[in-house]
Coordinates of C-alpha atoms in Angstrom, one line a residue:
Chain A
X1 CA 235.9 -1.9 199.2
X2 CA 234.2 -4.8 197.5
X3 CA 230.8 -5.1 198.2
X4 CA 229.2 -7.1 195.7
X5 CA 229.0 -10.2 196.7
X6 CA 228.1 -11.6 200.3
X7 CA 224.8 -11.0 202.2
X8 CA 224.7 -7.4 202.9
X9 CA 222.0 -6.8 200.6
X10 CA 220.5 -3.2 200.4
X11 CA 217.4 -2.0 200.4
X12 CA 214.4 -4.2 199.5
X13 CA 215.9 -7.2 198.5
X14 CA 214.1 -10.4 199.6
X15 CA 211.0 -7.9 201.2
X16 CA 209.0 -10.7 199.8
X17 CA 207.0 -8.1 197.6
X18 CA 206.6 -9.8 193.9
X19 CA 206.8 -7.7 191.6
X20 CA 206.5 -9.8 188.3
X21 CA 205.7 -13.3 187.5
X22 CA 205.4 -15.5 184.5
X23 CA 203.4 -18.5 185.0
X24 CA 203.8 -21.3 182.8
X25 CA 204.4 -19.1 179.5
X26 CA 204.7 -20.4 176.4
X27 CA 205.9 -18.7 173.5
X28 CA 205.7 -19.5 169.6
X29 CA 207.5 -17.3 166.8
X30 CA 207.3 -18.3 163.2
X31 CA 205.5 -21.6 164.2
X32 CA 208.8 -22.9 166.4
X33 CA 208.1 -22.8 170.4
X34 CA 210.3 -20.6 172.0
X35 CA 208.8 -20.9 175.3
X36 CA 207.7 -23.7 176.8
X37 CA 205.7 -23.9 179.9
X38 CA 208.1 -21.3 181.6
X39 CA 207.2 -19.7 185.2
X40 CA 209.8 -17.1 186.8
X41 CA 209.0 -14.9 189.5
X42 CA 211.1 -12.2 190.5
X43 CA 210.8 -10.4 194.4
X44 CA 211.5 -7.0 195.3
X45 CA 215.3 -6.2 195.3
X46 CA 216.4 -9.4 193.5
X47 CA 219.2 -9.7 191.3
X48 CA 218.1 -12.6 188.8
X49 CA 220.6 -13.7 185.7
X50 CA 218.9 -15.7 183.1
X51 CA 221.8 -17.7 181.2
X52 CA 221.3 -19.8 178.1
X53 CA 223.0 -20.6 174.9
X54 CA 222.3 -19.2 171.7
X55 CA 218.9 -19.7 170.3
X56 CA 217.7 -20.8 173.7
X57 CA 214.5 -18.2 174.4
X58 CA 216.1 -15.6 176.9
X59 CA 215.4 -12.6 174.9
X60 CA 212.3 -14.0 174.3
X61 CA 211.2 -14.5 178.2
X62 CA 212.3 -11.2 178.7
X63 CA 210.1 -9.6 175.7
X64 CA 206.9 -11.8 177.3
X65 CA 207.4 -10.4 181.1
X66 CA 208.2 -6.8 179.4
X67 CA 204.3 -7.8 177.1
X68 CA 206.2 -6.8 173.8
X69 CA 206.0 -10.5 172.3
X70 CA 202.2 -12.2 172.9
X71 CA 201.9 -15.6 174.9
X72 CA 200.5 -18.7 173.4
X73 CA 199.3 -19.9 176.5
X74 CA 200.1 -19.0 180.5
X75 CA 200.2 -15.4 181.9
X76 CA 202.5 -12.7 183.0
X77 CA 201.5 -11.1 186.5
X78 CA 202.8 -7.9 187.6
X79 CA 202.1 -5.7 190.5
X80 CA 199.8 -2.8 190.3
X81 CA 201.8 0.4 188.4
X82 CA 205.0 -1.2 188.1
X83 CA 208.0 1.1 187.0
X84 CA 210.1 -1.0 184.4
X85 CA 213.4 0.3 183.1
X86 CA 214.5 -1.3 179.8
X87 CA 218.0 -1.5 178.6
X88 CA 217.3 -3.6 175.5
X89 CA 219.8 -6.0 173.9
X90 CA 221.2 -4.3 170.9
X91 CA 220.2 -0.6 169.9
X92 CA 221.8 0.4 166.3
X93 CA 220.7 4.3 165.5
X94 CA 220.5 4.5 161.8
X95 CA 223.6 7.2 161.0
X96 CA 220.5 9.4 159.0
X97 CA 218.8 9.8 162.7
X98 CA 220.9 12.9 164.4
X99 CA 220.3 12.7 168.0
X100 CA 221.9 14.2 171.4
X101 CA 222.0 11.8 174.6
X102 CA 220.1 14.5 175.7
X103 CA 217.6 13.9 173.4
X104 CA 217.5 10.2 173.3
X105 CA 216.9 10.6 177.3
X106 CA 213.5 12.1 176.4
X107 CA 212.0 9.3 174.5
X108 CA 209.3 8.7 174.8
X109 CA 208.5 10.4 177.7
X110 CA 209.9 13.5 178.4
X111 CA 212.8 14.3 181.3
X112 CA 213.5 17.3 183.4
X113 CA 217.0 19.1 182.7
X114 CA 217.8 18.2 186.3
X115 CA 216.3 14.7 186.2
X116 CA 218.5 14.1 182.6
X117 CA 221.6 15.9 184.2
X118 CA 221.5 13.6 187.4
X119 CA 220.8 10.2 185.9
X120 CA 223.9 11.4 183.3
X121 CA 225.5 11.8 185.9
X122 CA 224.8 8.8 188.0
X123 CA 226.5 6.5 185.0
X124 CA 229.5 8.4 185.0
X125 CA 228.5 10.6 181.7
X126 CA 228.7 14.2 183.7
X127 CA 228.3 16.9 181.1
X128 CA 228.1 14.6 177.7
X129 CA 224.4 15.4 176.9
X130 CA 224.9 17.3 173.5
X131 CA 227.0 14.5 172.5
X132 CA 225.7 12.6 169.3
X133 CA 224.4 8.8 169.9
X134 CA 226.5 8.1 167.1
X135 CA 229.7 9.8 168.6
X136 CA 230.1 7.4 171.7
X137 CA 232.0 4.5 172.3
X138 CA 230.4 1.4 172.9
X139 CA 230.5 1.6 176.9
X140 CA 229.4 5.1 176.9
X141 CA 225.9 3.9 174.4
X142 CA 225.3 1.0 176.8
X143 CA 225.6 3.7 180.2
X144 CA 223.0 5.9 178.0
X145 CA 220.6 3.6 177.8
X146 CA 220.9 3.0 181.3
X147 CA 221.2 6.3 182.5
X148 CA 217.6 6.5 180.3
X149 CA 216.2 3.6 181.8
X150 CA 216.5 4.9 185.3
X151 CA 214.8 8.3 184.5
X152 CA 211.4 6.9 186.3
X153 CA 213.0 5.6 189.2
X154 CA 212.3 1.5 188.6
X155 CA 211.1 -0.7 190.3
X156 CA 212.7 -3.6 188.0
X157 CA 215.4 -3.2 186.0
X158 CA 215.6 -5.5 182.8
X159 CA 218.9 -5.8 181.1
X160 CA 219.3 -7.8 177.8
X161 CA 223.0 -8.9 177.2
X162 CA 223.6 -5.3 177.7
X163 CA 227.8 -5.8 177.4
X164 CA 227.6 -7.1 174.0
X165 CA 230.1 -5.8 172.4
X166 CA 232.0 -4.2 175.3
X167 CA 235.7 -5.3 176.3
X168 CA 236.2 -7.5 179.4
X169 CA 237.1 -4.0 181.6
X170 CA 234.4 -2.5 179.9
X171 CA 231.8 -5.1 180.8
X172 CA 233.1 -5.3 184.4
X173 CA 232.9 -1.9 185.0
X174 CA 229.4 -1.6 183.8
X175 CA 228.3 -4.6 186.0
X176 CA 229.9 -2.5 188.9
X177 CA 227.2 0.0 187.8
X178 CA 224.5 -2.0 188.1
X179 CA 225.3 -3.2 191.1
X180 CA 225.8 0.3 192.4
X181 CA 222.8 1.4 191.2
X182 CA 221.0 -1.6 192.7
X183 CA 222.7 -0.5 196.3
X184 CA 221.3 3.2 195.8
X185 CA 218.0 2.2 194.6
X186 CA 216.9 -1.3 195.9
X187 CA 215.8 -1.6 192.3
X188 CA 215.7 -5.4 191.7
X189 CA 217.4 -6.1 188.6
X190 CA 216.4 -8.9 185.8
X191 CA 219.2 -10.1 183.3
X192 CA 219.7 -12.3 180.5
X193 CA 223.5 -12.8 179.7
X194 CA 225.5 -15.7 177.8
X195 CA 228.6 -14.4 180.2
X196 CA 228.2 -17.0 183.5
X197 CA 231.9 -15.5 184.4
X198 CA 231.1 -11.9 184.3
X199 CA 227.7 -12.1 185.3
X200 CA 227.3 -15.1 188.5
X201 CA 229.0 -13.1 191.8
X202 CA 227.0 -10.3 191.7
X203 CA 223.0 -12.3 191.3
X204 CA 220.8 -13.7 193.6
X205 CA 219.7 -16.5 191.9
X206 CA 220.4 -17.8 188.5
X207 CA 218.1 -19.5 185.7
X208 CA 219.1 -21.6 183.3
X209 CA 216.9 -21.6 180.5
X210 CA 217.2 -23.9 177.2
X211 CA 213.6 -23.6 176.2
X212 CA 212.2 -24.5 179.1
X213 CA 213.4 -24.0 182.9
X214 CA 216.9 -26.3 182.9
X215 CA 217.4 -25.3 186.9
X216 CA 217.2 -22.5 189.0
X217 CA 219.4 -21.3 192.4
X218 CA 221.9 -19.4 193.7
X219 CA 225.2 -19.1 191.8
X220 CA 226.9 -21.5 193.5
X221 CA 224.0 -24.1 193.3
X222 CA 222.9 -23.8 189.6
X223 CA 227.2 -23.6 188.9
X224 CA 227.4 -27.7 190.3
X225 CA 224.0 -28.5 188.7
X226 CA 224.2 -31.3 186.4
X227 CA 221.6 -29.6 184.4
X228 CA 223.9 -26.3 183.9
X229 CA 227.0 -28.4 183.2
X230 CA 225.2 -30.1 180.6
X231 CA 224.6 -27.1 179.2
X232 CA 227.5 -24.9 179.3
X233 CA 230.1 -27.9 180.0
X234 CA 232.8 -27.7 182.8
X235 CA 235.2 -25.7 183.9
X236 CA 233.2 -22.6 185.5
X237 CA 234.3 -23.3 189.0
X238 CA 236.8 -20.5 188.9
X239 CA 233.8 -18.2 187.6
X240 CA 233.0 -16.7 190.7
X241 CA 236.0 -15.4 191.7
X242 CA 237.2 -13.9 188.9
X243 CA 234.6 -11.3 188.8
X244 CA 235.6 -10.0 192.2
X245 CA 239.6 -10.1 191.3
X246 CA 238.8 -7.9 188.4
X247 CA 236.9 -5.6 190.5
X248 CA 239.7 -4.1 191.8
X249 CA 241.8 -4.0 187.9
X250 CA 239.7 -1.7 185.5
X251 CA 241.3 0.0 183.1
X252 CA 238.1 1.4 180.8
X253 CA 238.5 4.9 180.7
X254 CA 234.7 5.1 181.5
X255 CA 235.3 3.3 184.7
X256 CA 237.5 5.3 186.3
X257 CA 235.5 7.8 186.7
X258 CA 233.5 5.3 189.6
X259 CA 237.2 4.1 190.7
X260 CA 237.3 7.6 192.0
X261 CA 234.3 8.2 193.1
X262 CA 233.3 5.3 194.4
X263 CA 233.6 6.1 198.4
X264 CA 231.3 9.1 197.6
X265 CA 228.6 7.1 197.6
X266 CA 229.1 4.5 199.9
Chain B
X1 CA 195.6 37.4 145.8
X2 CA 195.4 33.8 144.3
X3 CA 194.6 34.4 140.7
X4 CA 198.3 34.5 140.1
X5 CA 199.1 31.0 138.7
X6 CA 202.6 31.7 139.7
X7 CA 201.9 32.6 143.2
X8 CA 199.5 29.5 143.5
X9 CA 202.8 27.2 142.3
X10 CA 204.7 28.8 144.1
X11 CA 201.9 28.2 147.5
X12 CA 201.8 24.8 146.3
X13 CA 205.1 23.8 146.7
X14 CA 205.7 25.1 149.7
X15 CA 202.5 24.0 151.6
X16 CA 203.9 20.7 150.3
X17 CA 207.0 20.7 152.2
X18 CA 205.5 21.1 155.2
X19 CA 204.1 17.7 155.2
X20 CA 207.1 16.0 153.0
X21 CA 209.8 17.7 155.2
X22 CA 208.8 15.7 158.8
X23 CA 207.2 12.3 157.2
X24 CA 210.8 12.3 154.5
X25 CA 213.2 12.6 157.6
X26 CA 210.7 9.6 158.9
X27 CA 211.0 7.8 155.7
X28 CA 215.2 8.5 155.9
X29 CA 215.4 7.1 159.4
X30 CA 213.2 4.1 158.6
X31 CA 215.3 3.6 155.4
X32 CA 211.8 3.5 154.0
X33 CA 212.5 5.1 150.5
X34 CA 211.5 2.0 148.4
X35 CA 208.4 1.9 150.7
X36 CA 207.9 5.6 149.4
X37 CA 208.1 4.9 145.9
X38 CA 205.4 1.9 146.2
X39 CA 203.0 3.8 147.4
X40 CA 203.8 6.8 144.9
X41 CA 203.9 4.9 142.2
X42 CA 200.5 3.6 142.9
X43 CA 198.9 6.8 142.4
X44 CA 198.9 6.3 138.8
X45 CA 197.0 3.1 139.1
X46 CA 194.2 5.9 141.1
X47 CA 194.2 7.9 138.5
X48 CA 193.2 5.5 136.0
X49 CA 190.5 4.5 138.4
X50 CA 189.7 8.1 139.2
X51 CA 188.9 8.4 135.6
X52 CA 187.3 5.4 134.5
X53 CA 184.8 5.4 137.1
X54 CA 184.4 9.8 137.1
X55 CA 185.5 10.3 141.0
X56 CA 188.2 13.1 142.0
X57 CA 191.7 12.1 140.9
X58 CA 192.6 13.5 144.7
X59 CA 190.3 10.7 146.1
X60 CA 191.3 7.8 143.9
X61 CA 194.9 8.4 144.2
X62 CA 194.2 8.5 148.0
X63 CA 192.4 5.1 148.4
X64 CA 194.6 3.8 145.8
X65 CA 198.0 4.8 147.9
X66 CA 196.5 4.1 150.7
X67 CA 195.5 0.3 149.7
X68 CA 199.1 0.0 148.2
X69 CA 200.9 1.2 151.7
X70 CA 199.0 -1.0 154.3
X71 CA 198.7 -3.8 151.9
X72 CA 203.5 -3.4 151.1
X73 CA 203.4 -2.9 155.5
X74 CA 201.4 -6.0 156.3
X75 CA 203.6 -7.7 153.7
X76 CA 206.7 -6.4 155.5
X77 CA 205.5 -6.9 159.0
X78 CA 205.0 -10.5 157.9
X79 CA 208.3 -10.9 157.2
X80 CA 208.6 -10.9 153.3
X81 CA 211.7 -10.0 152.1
X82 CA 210.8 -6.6 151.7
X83 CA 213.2 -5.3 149.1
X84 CA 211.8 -7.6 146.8
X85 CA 208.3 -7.1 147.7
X86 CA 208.7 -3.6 147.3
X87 CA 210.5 -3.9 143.8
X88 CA 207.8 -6.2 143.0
X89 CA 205.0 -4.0 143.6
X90 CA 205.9 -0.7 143.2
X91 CA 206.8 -1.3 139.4
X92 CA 203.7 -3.5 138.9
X93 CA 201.5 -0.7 139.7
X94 CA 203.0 1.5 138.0
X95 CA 203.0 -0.4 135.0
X96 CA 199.5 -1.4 135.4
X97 CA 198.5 2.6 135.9
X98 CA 199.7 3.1 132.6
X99 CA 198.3 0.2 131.0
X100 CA 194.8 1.1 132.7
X101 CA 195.1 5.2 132.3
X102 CA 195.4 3.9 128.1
X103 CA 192.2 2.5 128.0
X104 CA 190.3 5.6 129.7
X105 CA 190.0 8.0 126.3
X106 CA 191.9 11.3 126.1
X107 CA 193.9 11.0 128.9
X108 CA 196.9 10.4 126.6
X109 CA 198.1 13.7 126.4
X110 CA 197.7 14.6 130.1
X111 CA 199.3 11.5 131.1
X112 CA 203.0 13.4 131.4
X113 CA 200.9 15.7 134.1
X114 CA 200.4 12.7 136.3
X115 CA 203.9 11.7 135.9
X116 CA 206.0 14.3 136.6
X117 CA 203.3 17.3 137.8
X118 CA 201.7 20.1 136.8
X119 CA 202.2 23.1 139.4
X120 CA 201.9 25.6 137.1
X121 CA 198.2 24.6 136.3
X122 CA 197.4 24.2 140.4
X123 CA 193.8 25.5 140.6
X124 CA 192.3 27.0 143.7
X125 CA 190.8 24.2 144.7
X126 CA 193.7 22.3 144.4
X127 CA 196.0 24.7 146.4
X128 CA 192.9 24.0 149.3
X129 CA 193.4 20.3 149.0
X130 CA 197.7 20.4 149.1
X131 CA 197.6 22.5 152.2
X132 CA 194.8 21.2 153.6
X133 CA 196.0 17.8 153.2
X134 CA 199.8 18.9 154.5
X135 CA 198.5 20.5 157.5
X136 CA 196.9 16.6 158.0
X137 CA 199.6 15.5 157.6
X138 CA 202.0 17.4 159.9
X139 CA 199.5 17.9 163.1
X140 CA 199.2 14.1 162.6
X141 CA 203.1 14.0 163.1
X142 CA 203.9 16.6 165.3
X143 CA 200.9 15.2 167.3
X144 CA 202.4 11.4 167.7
X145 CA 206.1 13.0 167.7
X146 CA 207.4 11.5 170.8
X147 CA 205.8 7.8 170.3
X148 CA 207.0 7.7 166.4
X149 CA 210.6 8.8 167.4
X150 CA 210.6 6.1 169.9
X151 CA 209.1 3.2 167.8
X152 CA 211.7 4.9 164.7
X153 CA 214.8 4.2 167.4
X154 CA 214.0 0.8 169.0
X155 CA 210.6 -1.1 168.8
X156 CA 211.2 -2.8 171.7
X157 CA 212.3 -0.2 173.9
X158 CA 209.3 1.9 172.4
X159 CA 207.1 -1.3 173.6
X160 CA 208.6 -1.1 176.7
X161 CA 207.7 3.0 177.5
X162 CA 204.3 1.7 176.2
X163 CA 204.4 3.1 172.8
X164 CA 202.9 0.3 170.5
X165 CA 205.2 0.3 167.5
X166 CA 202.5 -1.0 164.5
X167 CA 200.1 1.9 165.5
X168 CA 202.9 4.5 165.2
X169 CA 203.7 2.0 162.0
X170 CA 200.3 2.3 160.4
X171 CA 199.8 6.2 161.4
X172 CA 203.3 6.7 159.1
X173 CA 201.6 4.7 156.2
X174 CA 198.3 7.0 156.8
X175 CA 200.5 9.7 156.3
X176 CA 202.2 8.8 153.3
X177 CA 199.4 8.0 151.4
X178 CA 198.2 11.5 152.1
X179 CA 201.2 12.6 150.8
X180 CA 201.4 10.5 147.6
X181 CA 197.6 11.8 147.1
X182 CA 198.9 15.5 147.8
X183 CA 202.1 15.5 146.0
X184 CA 200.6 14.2 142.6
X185 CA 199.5 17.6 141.3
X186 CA 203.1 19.3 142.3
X187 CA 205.7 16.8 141.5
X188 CA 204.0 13.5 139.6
X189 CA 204.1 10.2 140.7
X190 CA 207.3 10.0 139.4
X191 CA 208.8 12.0 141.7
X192 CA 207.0 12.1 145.1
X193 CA 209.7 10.3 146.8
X194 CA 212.6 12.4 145.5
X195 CA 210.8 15.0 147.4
X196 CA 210.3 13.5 150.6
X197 CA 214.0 11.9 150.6
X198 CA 216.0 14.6 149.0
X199 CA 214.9 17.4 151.3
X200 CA 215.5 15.5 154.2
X201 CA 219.2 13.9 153.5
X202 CA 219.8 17.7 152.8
X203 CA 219.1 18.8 156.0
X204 CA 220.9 16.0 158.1
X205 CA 224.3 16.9 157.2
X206 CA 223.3 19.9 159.0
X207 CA 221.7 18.8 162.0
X208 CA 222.1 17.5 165.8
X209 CA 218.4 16.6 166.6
X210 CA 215.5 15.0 164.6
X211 CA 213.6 18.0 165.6
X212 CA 216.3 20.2 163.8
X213 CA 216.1 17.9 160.7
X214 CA 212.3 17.8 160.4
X215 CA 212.3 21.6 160.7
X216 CA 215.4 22.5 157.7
X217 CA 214.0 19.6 155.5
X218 CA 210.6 21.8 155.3
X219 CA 212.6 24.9 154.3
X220 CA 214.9 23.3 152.1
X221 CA 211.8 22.1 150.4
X222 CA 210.4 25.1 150.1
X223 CA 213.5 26.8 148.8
X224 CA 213.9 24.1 146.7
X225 CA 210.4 24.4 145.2
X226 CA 210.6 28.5 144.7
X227 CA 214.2 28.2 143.0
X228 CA 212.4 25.2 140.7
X229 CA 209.6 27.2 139.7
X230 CA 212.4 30.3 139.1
X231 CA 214.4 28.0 136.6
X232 CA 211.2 26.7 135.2
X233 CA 209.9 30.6 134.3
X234 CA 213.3 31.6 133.3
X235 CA 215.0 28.7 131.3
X236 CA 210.9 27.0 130.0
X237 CA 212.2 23.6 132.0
X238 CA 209.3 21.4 133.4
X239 CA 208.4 22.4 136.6
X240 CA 208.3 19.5 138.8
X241 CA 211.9 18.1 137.7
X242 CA 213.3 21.4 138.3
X243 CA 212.3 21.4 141.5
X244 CA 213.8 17.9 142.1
X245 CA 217.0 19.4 140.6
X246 CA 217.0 22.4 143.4
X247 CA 216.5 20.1 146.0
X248 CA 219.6 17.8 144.5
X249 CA 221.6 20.8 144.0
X250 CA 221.1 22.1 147.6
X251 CA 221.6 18.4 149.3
X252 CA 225.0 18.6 147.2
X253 CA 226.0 21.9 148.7
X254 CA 224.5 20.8 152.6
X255 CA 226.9 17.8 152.3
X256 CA 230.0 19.5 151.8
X257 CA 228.9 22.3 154.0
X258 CA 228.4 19.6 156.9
X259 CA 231.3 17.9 156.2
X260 CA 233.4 21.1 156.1
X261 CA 231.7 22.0 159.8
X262 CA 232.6 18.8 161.0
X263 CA 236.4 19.3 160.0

């Protein structure tokens, strides 16, 4: 049943299509650079983690490639008409804003009834569009917003931390998702986490970023990089597996649902 | 039909909540309501300069608002600390209004009008210039619906569906300068922003969508302006306040309405 890890990578991945690419970006906000000299480049079907303490510019990379924060110097490259879904880092709906998921799932641009029922659907939220925003649980917001940003079939998905908040079942069963989602789609998927545990197994190719570009490679690579370990400090060598073990234990309500149906769409 | 002064309030106050029903729900959800009172406030200042320099109070309040909005929005995009900023300002304007609507002669006596309203002494022409300024107001809203929403929930995520959060920023600020300019004659400077917040906290203890909110917050203002004007005729109790009071009186009973639905 696992499939996450290995070399059996769906769809698209590694098609050598690039779909996005910061070259040598540099970011300042409030006078202090952010960004310095960065360059990423992501390929078609990719899974690419960005990890990096606190304070150390991932949101902000993100924000540049997604053009929401402007660049003090480099460029951000992306290929022609580009389908981005956004799953941003923290979403707090003021409790005067009534909305259903339905709703929220039309902003800005408007869904179908079908296209909305399906993608509910698809993140395990079957029948809860008249639900309020404010009425779910943290794991049922963060599969909204991604159940929204698949509504125009991506190209790229970009996640910002988006288990913040969640418990460890929680967060593992919404990483499953992802990864699902990738299998179905080919979608290639661009995430910043803190969570090297959680997060390593399941990417392609992992960026350490503390400013500037610390080191870049697979999991396994970056995890016996003096550059990470200076960062993050030891003791990550069990990382890898323990995202697999938990695989198989989840006990978030939300997650069952894919425990179930899981061999329906293998 | 419109030589009734009563029915012109009465027109008055509704056309009003057309426009203060959709931008208040706005100004709810942005938690903008110190913003509102800034830019309300500085409609006095207009007046002043309205009169010392002979120009229509409508258009002096307007540039006057409209100065005082974009100037408090740069200031909070900027990053000032915005509760003081708008503490700051809106209460220096105001007290500047008054200080500058002293030196312009015989407005003395009128000044409660600019204050707290006058509806009952709505002329023609300014019944054309309420609902000609609300209907602005709301095909403005209605018209950049989807992108405000958006840029209201999440400014990055808005960004991201290529909505560009300051325009939908500054097109709220156009709007509620409008407003301010609109509302003056109706409820006063005073009291512009209990009408665009008051309405609209009514109407979200009985809502499940923005759209739903937007749409009761106009009738509640409406009702609330008709069953103002009623006290006012009935008991002699100035007109704009008593409207204020209806719409307080009905956000009391929405509350424990909505929280006895949600029981």
């Amino acid at each position: 049943m696992p499939r996450l890890c290995g070399n059996d990578r769906a769809n698209g991945a590694g098609t050598g299509l690039m779909l996005i690419e910061a070259r040598d970006v540099s970011v300042a906000l409030g006078g202090a650079e952010v960004l310095s000299h960065v360059s990423v480049r992501l390929m078609a079907g990719e899974i690419v983690t960005i990890l990096g303490p606190n304070g150390s510019g991932k949101s902000t990379l993100l924000r540049a490639l997604l053009g929401i924060v402007p660049l003090t110097s480099g460029r951000v490259e992306r290929v022609a008409g580009l389908r981005i879904g956004y799953v941003p880092q923290r979403l707090a709906i003021d409790a005067s804003l009534p909305i259903t998921v339905r709703r929220f799932l039309s902003l800005p641009h408007r869904a179908g009834d079908a296209e909305a029922a399906a993608a509910l659907v698809r993140v395990g939220l079957d029948g809860l569009g008249q639900r309020q925003m404010a009425g779910l649980s943290g794991g049922q917001f963060q599969r909204v917003l991604l159940a929204r940003a698949l509504l125009n079939a991506p190209q790229l998905l970009v996640l910002d931390e988006p288990t913040q908040g969640l418990d460890q079942p929680g967060e593992a069963g919404f990483y499953r998702l992802i990864e699902e989602v990738r299998q179905e789609t080919g979608a290639a998927i661009l995430m910043v986490s803190h969570d090297l545990h959680v997060v390593m197994a399941a990417s392609d190719r992992v960026i350490c970023l503390n400013h500037h570009v610390c080191c870049e490679g697979t999991p396994h690579v970056v995890s016996n990089a003096p550059e990470y370990r200076a960062l993050f400090g030891l003791g990550t060598q069990g990382a890898l597996a323990l995202y697999q073990h938990r695989h198989d234990h989840s006990h978030d309500a939300g997650t069952q649902n894919h425990q179930h149906n899981e061999h329906d769409h293998v | 039909m419109f030589d009734d002064f009563l029915l012109r309030a009465a027109l008055a106050g509704v056309g009003l909540s057309l426009a203060t029903g959709p931008l208040g729900s706005f100004v709810v959800w942005r938690r903008m309501a110190y913003f509102g009172d800034a830019t309300a406030h500085a409609a006095i200042l207009g007046v002043a300069l309205a009169l010392a320099f002979d120009l229509p109070i409508g258009l002096g309040t307007l540039a006057v608002a409209l100065i005082m909005a974009v100037t408090v929005a740069t200031l909070a995009a900027r990053g000032w600390a915005v509760d003081t900023t708008l503490g700051v300002l809106a209460h220096a304007a105001l007290a500047l209004g008054l200080v500058a609507i002293s030196f312009v002669h015989g407005v003395r006596t009128d000044l409660q009008a600019f204050l707290f309203g006058d509806i009952l002494a709505v002329t023609k022409g300014d019944l054309a210039f309420i609902w000609g300024g609300a209907v602005l107001v709301l095909a403005l809203l209605v018209w950049r619906w989807q992108g405000l929403l958006a840029a209201t929930l999440n400014e990055d995520l808005a960004h991201a569906s290529g909505v560009n959060p300051n325009r939908e920023r500054l097109i709220l600020t156009l709007a509620l300068a409008l407003v301010v300019a609109v509302a003056l004659k109706v409820v006063g400077a005073l009291l512009i922003a209990a009408m665009l917040i008051i309405p609209a906290a009514a109407a979200r203890a009985l809502s499940r969508t923005p759209e739903a909110m937007a749409g009761l917050a106009v009738v509640i203002g409406a009702v609330a302006s008709l069953a103002g004007l009623a006290m006012s005729l009935w008991q002699d109790t100035p007109a704009g306040p008593s409207i204020v009071v209806a719409a307080a009186g009905i956000f009391v009973l929405a509350a424990g309405f909505g929280r006895m639905l949600r029981r």
